Short mmCIF file of C-alpha atoms in Angstrom, two decimals:
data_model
loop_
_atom_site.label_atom_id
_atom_site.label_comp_id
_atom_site.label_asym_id
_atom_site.label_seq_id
_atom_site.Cartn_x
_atom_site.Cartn_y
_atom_site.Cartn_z
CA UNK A 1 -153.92 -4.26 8.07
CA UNK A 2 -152.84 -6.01 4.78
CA UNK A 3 -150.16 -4.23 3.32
CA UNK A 4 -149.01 -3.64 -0.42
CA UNK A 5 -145.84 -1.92 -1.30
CA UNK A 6 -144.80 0.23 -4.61
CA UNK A 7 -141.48 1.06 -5.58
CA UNK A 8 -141.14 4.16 -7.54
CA UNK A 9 -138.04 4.47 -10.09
CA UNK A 10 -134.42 5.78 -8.60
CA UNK A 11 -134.87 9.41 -9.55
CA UNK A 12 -135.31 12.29 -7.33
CA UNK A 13 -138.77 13.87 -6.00
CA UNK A 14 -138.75 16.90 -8.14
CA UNK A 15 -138.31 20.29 -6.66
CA UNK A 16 -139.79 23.85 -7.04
CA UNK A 17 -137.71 27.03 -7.19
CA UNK A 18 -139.80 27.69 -4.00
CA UNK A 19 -138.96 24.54 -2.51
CA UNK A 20 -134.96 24.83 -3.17
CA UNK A 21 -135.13 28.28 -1.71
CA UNK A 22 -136.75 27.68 1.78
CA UNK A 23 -134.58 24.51 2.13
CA UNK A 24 -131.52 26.82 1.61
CA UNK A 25 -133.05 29.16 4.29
CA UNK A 26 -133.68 26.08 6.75
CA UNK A 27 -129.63 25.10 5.88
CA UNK A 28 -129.12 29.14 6.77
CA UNK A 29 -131.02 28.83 10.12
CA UNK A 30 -129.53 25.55 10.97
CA UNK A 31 -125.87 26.46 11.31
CA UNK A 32 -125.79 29.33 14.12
CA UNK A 33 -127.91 26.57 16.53
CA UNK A 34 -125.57 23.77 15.69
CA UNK A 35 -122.66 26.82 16.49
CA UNK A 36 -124.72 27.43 19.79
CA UNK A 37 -124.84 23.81 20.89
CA UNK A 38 -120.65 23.31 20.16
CA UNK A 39 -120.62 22.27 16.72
CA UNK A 40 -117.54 23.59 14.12
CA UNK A 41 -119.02 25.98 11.61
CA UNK A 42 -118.13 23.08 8.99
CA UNK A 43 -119.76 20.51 11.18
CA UNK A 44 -123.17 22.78 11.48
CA UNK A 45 -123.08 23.48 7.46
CA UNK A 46 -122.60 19.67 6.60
CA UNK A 47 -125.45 18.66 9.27
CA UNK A 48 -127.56 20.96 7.93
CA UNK A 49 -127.55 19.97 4.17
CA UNK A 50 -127.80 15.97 5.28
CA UNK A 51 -130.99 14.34 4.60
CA UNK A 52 -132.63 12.95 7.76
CA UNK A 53 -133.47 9.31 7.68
CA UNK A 54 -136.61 8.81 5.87
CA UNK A 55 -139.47 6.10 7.00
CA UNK A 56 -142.71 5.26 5.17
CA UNK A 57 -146.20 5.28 7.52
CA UNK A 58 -148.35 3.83 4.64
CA UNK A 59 -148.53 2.27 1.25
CA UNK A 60 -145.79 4.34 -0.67
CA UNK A 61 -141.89 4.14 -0.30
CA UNK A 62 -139.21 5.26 -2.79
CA UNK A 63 -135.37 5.09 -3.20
CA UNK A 64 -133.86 7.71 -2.35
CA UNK A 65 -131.17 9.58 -4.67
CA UNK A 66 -127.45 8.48 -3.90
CA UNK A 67 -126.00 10.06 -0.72
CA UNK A 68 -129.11 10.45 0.90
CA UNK A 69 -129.86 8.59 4.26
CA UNK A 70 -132.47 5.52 2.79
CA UNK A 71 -136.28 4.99 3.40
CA UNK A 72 -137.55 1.92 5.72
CA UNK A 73 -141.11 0.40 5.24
CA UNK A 74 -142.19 -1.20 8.23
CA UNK A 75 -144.37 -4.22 6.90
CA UNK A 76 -145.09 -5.03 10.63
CA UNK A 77 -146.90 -1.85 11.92
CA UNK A 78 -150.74 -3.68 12.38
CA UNK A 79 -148.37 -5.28 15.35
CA UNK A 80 -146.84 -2.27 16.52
CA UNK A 81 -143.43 -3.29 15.13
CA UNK A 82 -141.15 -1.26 13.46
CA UNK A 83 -137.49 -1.72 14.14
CA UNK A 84 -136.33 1.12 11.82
CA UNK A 85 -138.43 3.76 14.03
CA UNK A 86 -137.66 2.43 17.38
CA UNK A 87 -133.38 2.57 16.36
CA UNK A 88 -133.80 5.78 14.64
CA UNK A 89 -135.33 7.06 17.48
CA UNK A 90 -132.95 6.13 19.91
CA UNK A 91 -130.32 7.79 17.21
CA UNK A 92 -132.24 11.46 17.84
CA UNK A 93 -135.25 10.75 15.33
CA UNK A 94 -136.16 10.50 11.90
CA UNK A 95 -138.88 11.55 8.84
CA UNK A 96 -141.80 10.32 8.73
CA UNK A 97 -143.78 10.57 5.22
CA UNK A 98 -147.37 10.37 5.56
CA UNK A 99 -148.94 9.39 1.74
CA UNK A 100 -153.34 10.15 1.08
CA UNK A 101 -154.10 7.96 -1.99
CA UNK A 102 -157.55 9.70 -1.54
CA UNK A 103 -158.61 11.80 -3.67
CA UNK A 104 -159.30 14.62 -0.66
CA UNK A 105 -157.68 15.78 2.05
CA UNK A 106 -157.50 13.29 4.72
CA UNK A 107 -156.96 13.81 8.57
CA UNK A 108 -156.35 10.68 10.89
CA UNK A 109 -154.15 8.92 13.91
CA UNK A 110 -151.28 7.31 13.87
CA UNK A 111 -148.65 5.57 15.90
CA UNK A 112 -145.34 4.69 15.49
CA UNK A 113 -142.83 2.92 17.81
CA UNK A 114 -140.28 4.36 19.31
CA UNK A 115 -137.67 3.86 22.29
CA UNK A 116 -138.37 5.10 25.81
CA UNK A 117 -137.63 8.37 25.76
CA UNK A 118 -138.65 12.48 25.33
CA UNK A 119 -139.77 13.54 21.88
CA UNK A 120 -140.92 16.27 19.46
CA UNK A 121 -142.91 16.36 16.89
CA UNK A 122 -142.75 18.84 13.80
CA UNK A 123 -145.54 19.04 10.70
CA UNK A 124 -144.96 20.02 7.77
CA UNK A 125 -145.19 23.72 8.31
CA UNK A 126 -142.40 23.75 10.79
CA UNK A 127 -144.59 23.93 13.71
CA UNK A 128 -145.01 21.07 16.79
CA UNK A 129 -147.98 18.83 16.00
CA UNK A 130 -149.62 17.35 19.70
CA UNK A 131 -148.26 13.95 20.44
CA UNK A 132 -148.71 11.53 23.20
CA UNK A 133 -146.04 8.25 24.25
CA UNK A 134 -148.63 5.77 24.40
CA UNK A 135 -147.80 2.42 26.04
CA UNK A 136 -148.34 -1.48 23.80
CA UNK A 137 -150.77 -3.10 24.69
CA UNK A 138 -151.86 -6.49 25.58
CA UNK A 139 -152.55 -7.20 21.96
CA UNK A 140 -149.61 -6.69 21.03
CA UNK A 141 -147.93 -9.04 22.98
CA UNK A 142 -150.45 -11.56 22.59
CA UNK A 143 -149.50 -11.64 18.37
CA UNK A 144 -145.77 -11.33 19.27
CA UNK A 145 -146.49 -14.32 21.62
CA UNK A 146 -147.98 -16.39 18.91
CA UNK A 147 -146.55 -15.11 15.76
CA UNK A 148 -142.64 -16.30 15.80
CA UNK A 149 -143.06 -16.66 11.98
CA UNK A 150 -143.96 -13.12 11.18
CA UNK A 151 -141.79 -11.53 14.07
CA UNK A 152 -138.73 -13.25 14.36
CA UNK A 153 -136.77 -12.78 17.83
CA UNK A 154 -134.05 -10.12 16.64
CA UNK A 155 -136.86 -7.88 15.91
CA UNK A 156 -137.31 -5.06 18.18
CA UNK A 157 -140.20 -5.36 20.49
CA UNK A 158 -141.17 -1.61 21.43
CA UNK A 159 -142.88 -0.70 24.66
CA UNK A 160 -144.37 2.66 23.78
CA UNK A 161 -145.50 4.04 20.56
CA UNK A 162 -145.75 7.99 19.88
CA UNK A 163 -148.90 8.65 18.67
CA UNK A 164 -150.28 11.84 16.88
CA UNK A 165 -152.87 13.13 14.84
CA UNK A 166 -151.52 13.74 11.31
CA UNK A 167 -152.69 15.13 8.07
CA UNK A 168 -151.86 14.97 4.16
CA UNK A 169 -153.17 16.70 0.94
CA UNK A 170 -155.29 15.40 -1.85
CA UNK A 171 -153.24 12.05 -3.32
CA UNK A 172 -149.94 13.59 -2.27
CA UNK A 173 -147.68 13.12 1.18
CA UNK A 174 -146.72 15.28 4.21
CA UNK A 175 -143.14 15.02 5.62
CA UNK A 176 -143.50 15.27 9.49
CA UNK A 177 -140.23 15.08 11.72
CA UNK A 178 -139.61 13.09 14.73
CA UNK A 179 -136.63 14.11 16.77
CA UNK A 180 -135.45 13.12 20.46
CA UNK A 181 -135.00 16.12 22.98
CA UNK A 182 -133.60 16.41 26.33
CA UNK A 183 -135.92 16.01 29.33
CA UNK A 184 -137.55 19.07 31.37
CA UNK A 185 -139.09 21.89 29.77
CA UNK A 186 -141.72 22.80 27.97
CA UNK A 187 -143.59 20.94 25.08
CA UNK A 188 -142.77 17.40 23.37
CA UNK A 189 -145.10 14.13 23.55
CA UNK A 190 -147.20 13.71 26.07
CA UNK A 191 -147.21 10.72 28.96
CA UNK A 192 -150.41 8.53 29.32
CA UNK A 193 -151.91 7.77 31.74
CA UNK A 194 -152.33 3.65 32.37
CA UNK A 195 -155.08 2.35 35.02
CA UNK A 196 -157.97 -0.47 35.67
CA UNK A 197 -161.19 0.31 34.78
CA UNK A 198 -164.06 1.10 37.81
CA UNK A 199 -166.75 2.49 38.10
CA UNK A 200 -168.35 4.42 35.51
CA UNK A 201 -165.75 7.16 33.67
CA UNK A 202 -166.75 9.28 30.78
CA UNK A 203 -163.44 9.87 28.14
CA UNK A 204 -164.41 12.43 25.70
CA UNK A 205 -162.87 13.79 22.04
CA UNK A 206 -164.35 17.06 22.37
CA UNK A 207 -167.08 15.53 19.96
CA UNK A 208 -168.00 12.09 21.37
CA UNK A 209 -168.65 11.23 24.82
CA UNK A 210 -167.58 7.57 26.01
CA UNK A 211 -168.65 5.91 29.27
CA UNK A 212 -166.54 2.67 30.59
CA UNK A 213 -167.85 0.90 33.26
CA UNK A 214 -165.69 -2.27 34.21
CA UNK A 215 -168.79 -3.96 35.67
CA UNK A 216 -170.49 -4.01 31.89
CA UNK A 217 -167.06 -5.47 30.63
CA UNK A 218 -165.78 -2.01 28.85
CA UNK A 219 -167.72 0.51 27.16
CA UNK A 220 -171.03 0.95 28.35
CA UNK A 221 -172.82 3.83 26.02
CA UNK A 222 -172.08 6.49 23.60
CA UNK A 223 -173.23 10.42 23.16
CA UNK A 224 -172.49 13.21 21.00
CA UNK A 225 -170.57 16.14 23.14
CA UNK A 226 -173.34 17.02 25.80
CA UNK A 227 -175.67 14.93 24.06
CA UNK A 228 -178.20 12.10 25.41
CA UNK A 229 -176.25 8.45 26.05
CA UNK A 230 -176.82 5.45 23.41
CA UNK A 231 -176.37 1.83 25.01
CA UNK A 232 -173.50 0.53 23.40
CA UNK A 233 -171.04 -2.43 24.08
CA UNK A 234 -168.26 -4.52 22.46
CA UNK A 235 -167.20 -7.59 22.97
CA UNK A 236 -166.28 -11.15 21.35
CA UNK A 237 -168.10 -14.37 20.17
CA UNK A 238 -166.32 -17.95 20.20
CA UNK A 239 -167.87 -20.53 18.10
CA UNK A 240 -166.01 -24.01 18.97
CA UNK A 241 -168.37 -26.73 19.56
CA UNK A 242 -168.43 -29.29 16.78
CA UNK A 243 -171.87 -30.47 15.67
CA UNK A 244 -173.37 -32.87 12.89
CA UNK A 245 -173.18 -30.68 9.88
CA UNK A 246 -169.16 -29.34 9.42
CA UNK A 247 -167.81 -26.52 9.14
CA UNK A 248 -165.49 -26.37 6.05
CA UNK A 249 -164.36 -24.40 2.76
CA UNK A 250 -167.75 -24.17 1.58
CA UNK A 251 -169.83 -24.79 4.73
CA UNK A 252 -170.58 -22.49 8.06
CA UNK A 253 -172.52 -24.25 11.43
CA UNK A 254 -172.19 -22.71 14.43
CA UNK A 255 -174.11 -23.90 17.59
CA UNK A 256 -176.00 -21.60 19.78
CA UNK A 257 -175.14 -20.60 22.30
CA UNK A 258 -171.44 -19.12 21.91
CA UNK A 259 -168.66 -20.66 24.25
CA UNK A 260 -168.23 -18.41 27.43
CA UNK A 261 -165.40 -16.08 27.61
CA UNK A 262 -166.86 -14.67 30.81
CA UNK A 263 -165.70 -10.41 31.78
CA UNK A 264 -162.89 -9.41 30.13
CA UNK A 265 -160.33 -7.24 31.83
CA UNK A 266 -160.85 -3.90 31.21
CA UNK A 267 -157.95 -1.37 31.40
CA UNK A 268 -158.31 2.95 30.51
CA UNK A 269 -155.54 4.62 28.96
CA UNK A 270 -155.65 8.69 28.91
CA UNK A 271 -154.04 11.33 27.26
CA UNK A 272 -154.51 14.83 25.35
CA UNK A 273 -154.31 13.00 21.95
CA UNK A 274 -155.74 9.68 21.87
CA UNK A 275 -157.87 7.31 24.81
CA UNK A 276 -158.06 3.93 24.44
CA UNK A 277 -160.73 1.22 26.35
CA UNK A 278 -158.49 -2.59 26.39
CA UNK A 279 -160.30 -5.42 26.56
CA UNK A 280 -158.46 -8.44 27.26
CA UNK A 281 -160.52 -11.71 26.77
CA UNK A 282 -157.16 -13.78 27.39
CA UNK A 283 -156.84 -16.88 25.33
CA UNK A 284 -159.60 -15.17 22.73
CA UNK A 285 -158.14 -12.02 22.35
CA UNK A 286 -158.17 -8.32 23.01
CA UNK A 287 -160.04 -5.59 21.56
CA UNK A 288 -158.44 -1.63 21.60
CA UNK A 289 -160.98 1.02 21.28
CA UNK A 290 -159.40 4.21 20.31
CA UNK A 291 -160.98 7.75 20.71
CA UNK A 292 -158.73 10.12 18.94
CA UNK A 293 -159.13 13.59 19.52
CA UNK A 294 -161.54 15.64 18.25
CA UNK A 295 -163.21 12.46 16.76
CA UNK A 296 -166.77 11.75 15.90
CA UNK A 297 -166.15 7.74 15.59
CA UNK A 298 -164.44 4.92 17.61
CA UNK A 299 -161.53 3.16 16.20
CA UNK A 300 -161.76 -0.90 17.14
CA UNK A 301 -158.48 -2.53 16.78
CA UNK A 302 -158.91 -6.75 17.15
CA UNK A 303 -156.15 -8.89 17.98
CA UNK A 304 -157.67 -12.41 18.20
CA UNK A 305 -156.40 -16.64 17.61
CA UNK A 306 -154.54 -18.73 17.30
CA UNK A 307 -157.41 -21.18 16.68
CA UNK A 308 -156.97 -24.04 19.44
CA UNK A 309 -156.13 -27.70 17.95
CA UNK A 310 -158.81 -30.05 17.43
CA UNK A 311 -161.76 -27.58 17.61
CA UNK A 312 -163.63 -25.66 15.01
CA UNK A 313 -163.13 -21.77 15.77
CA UNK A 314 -165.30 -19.30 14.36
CA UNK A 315 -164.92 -15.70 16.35
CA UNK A 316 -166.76 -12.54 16.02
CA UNK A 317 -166.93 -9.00 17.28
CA UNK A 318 -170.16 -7.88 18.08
CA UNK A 319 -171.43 -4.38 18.47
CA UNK A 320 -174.55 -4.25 20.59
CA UNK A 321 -176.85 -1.28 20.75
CA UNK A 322 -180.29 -0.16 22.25
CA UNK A 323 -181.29 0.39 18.06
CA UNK A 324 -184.46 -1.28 17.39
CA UNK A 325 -183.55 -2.30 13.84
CA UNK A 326 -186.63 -4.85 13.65
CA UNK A 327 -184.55 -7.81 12.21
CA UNK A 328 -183.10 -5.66 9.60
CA UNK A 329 -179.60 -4.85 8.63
CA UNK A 330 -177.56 -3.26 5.16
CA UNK A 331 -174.41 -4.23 3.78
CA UNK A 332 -172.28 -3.28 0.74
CA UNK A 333 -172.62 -4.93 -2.50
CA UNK A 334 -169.13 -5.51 -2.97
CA UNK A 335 -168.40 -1.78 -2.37
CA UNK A 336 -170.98 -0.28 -4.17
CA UNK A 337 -174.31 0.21 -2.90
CA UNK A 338 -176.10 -0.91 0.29
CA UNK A 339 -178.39 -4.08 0.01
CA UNK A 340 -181.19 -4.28 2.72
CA UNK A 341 -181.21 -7.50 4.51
CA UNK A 342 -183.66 -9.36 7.03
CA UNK A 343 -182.74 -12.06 9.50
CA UNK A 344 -184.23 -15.47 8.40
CA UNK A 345 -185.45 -14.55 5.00
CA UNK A 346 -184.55 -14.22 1.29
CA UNK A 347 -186.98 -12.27 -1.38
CA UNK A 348 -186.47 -14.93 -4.01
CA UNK A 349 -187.07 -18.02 -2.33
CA UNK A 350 -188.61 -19.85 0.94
CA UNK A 351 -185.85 -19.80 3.53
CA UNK A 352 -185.94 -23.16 5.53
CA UNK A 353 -182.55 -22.59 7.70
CA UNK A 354 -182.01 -20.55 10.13
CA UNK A 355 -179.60 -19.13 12.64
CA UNK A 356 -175.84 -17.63 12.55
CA UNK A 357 -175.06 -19.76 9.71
CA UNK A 358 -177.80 -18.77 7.58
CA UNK A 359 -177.86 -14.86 8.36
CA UNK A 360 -174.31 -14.11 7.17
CA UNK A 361 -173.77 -11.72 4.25
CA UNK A 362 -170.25 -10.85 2.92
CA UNK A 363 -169.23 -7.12 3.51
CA UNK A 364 -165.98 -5.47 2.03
CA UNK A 365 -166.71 -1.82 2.74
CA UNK A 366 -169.34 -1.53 5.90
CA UNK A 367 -172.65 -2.98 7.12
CA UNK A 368 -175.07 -0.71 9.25
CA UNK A 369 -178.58 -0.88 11.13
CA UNK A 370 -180.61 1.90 12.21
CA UNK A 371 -184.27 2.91 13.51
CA UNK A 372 -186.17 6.58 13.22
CA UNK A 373 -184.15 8.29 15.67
CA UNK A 374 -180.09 5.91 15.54
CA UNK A 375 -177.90 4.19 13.41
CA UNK A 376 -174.54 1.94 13.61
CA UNK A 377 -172.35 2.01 11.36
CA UNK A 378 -169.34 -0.28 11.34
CA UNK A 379 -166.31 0.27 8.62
CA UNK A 380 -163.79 -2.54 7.58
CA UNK A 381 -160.57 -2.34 6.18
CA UNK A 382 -160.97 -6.49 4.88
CA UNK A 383 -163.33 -8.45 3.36
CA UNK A 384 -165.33 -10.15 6.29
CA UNK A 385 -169.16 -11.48 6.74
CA UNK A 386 -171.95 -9.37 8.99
CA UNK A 387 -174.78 -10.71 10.72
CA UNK A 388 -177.54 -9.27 12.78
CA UNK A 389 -179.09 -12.28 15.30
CA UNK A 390 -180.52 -9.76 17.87
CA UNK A 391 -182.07 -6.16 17.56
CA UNK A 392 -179.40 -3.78 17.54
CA UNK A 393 -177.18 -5.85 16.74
CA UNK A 394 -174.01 -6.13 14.38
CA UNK A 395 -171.58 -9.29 14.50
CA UNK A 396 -168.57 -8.97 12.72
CA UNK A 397 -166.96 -12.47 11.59
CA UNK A 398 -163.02 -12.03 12.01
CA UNK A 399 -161.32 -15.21 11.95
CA UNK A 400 -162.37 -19.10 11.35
CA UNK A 401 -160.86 -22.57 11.00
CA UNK A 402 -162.14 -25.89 10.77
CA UNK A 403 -160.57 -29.46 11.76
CA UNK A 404 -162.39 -31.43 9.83
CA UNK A 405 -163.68 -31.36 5.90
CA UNK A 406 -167.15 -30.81 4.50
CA UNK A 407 -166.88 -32.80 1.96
CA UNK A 408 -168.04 -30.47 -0.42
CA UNK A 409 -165.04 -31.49 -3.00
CA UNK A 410 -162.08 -29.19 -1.69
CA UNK A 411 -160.61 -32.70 0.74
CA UNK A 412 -159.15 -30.23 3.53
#
């Protein structure tokens, strides 16, 4: 994800009465289990009153007033990187703030990194929020592999992430703690489970029913809970051959048919909290489908380049479906409302190309296609272009280069 970062003033978060009171409570509670565990009574009293070291999940970081422990943004979390979390961790844990710029109440996953290790999550109401140790993946180390730039070596290259489901009020934050515990007993994150793919296996939120089946090269349908199965598939598109007309700043040719990536490998991770389907195409990339729980939607994470030398590279993820959308598709008018759109035609004017190239439209919130009784609908977090080439079908454009010019006036 593209991250932005605001820095607030160096002034305390204000306080209520009601606040100042429970914390003084918590301080209260804090000592006899510190006296319990060995700790002096001045030891226990000064624990208790120190802020815990503060880290920044999203878009909003401040600096903290002086003596207390600072806050670390982690600019590197779309790759699973975050040294701050994974040495706090190891140090018995940290806070994690959790910021809604939305103007409701918003409920979603989230994963951190963190050390090998036991661990316990706490929400905001002091009680343990579900959470599951769930192992990198192969997307992860294929950016790490190819992004020395962004991730220089001394960074800290986690192998499991703690992932929960967390939520925060209207354009405000929620404080959720992390802290280490000792192994045995009962309670703390959760271990996944990490195997091939096989035969058909049905992962389920409670609300959505998935169905993998390695031999259709991941995810083979969809249902609501109990519901009746909806054909539906994943997988990505690589556009490389060079032909007549180039691709440049201003120009888009691709040649049918795609390049073949033949069957990716297909790997199922389980867990109480979050499943995930991994697709690894090798030198394309890998795609992570996540189904959270209690989730009516799939999350698809991408992880895909670097383009090769001396080709053109145009990739997409496409969504295929059984939906018999009859050539049509919708996408967002630069956010606002849904244009209808139809594969080889424009309403103004006779359309003389056709193919990929000329069936492209930008999106920057979502495209969809439906029929009387289904629709897809695919969410973005980046501006990107949508196409629709087959029936029930939704091609996402995610990354392109060119290696020669178009000579359309730009010279590169």
């Amino acid at each position: 994800r593209d991250v932005y970062k605001r820095q607030l003033q160096d002034q305390p978060v204000p306080q209520s009465p009601t606040q100042s009171a429970q914390q003084a409570q918590q301080a209260q509670q804090a000592q006899p289990a510190a006296q319990a565990a060995g700790a002096p009574p001045a030891a226990a009293a000064q624990n208790a009153s120190r802020p815990a070291p503060v880290m920044s999940s999203d878009v909003f970081t401040w600096k903290p007033p002086a003596g207390a422990a600072g806050a670390h943004y982690c600019l590197l979390l779309n790759m699973s990187v975050c040294s701050a979390s994974s040495a706090l961790s190891a140090g018995g844990g940290f806070l994690l703030v959790v910021y809604n710029p939305l103007s409701w109440s918003y409920e979603r996953g989230v994963t951190i990194p963190v050390e090998p290790g036991s661990y316990t999550l706490t929400g905001p109401d002091g009680k343990e929020v579900p959470s599951q140790l769930l192992p990198v993946s192969e997307a992860e180390e294929h950016a790490w592999q190819h992004d020395q730039d962004a991730l220089p070596e001394k960074v800290v290259k986690p192998t499991v992430q703690l992932a929960a489901v967390v939520s925060a009020p209207p354009l405000g934050h929620a404080v959720y703690k992390v802290e280490s515990r000792a192994g045995g007993g009962r309670g703390g994150a959760a271990e996944s489970a990490v195997k091939p793919a096989g035969g058909p296996q049905t992962l389920s939120s409670g609300k959505l029913d998935v169905v993998v089946d390695a031999s259709k090269g991941g995810i083979a349908s969809v249902a609501r809970a109990g519901g009746k199965p909806q054909a539906f598939m994943t997988d990505l598109l690589l556009y490389s051959k060079n032909v007549p007309m180039r691709s440049g700043a201003y120009t888009f040719t691709a040649e049918q048919p795609p390049d073949s990536l033949g069957k990716p490998k297909v790997t199922v991770v389980t867990g109480p909290v979050v499943q995930e389907v991994r697709q690894d195409f090798e030198a394309a990339g890998v795609l992570v489908t996540r189904l959270w729980k209690g989730a009516e939607q799939l999350e698809v994470r991408w992880t895909v380049g670097p383009p090769p030398s001396g080709r053109n590279y145009e990739i997409f993820l496409r969504y295929s479906t059984a939906i018999k959308s009859m050539g049509v598709w919708w996408t967002d008018a630069n956010g606002r409302e849904f244009q209808q759109r139809k594969r080889n035609y424009r309403p103004a004017f006779q359309l003389n190309a056709q193919g990929l190239p000329a069936n492209i439209y930008p999106v920057t919130t979502g495209a969809f296609l439906e029929d009387a009784g289904s629709r897809l609908s695919v969410a973005i977090d980046r501006a990107q272009g949508a196409a629709t080439m087959d029936d029930g079908q939704l091609q996402i454009n995610l990354h392109r280069a060119s290696v020669t010019d178009d000579a359309k006036g730009m010279e590169e």
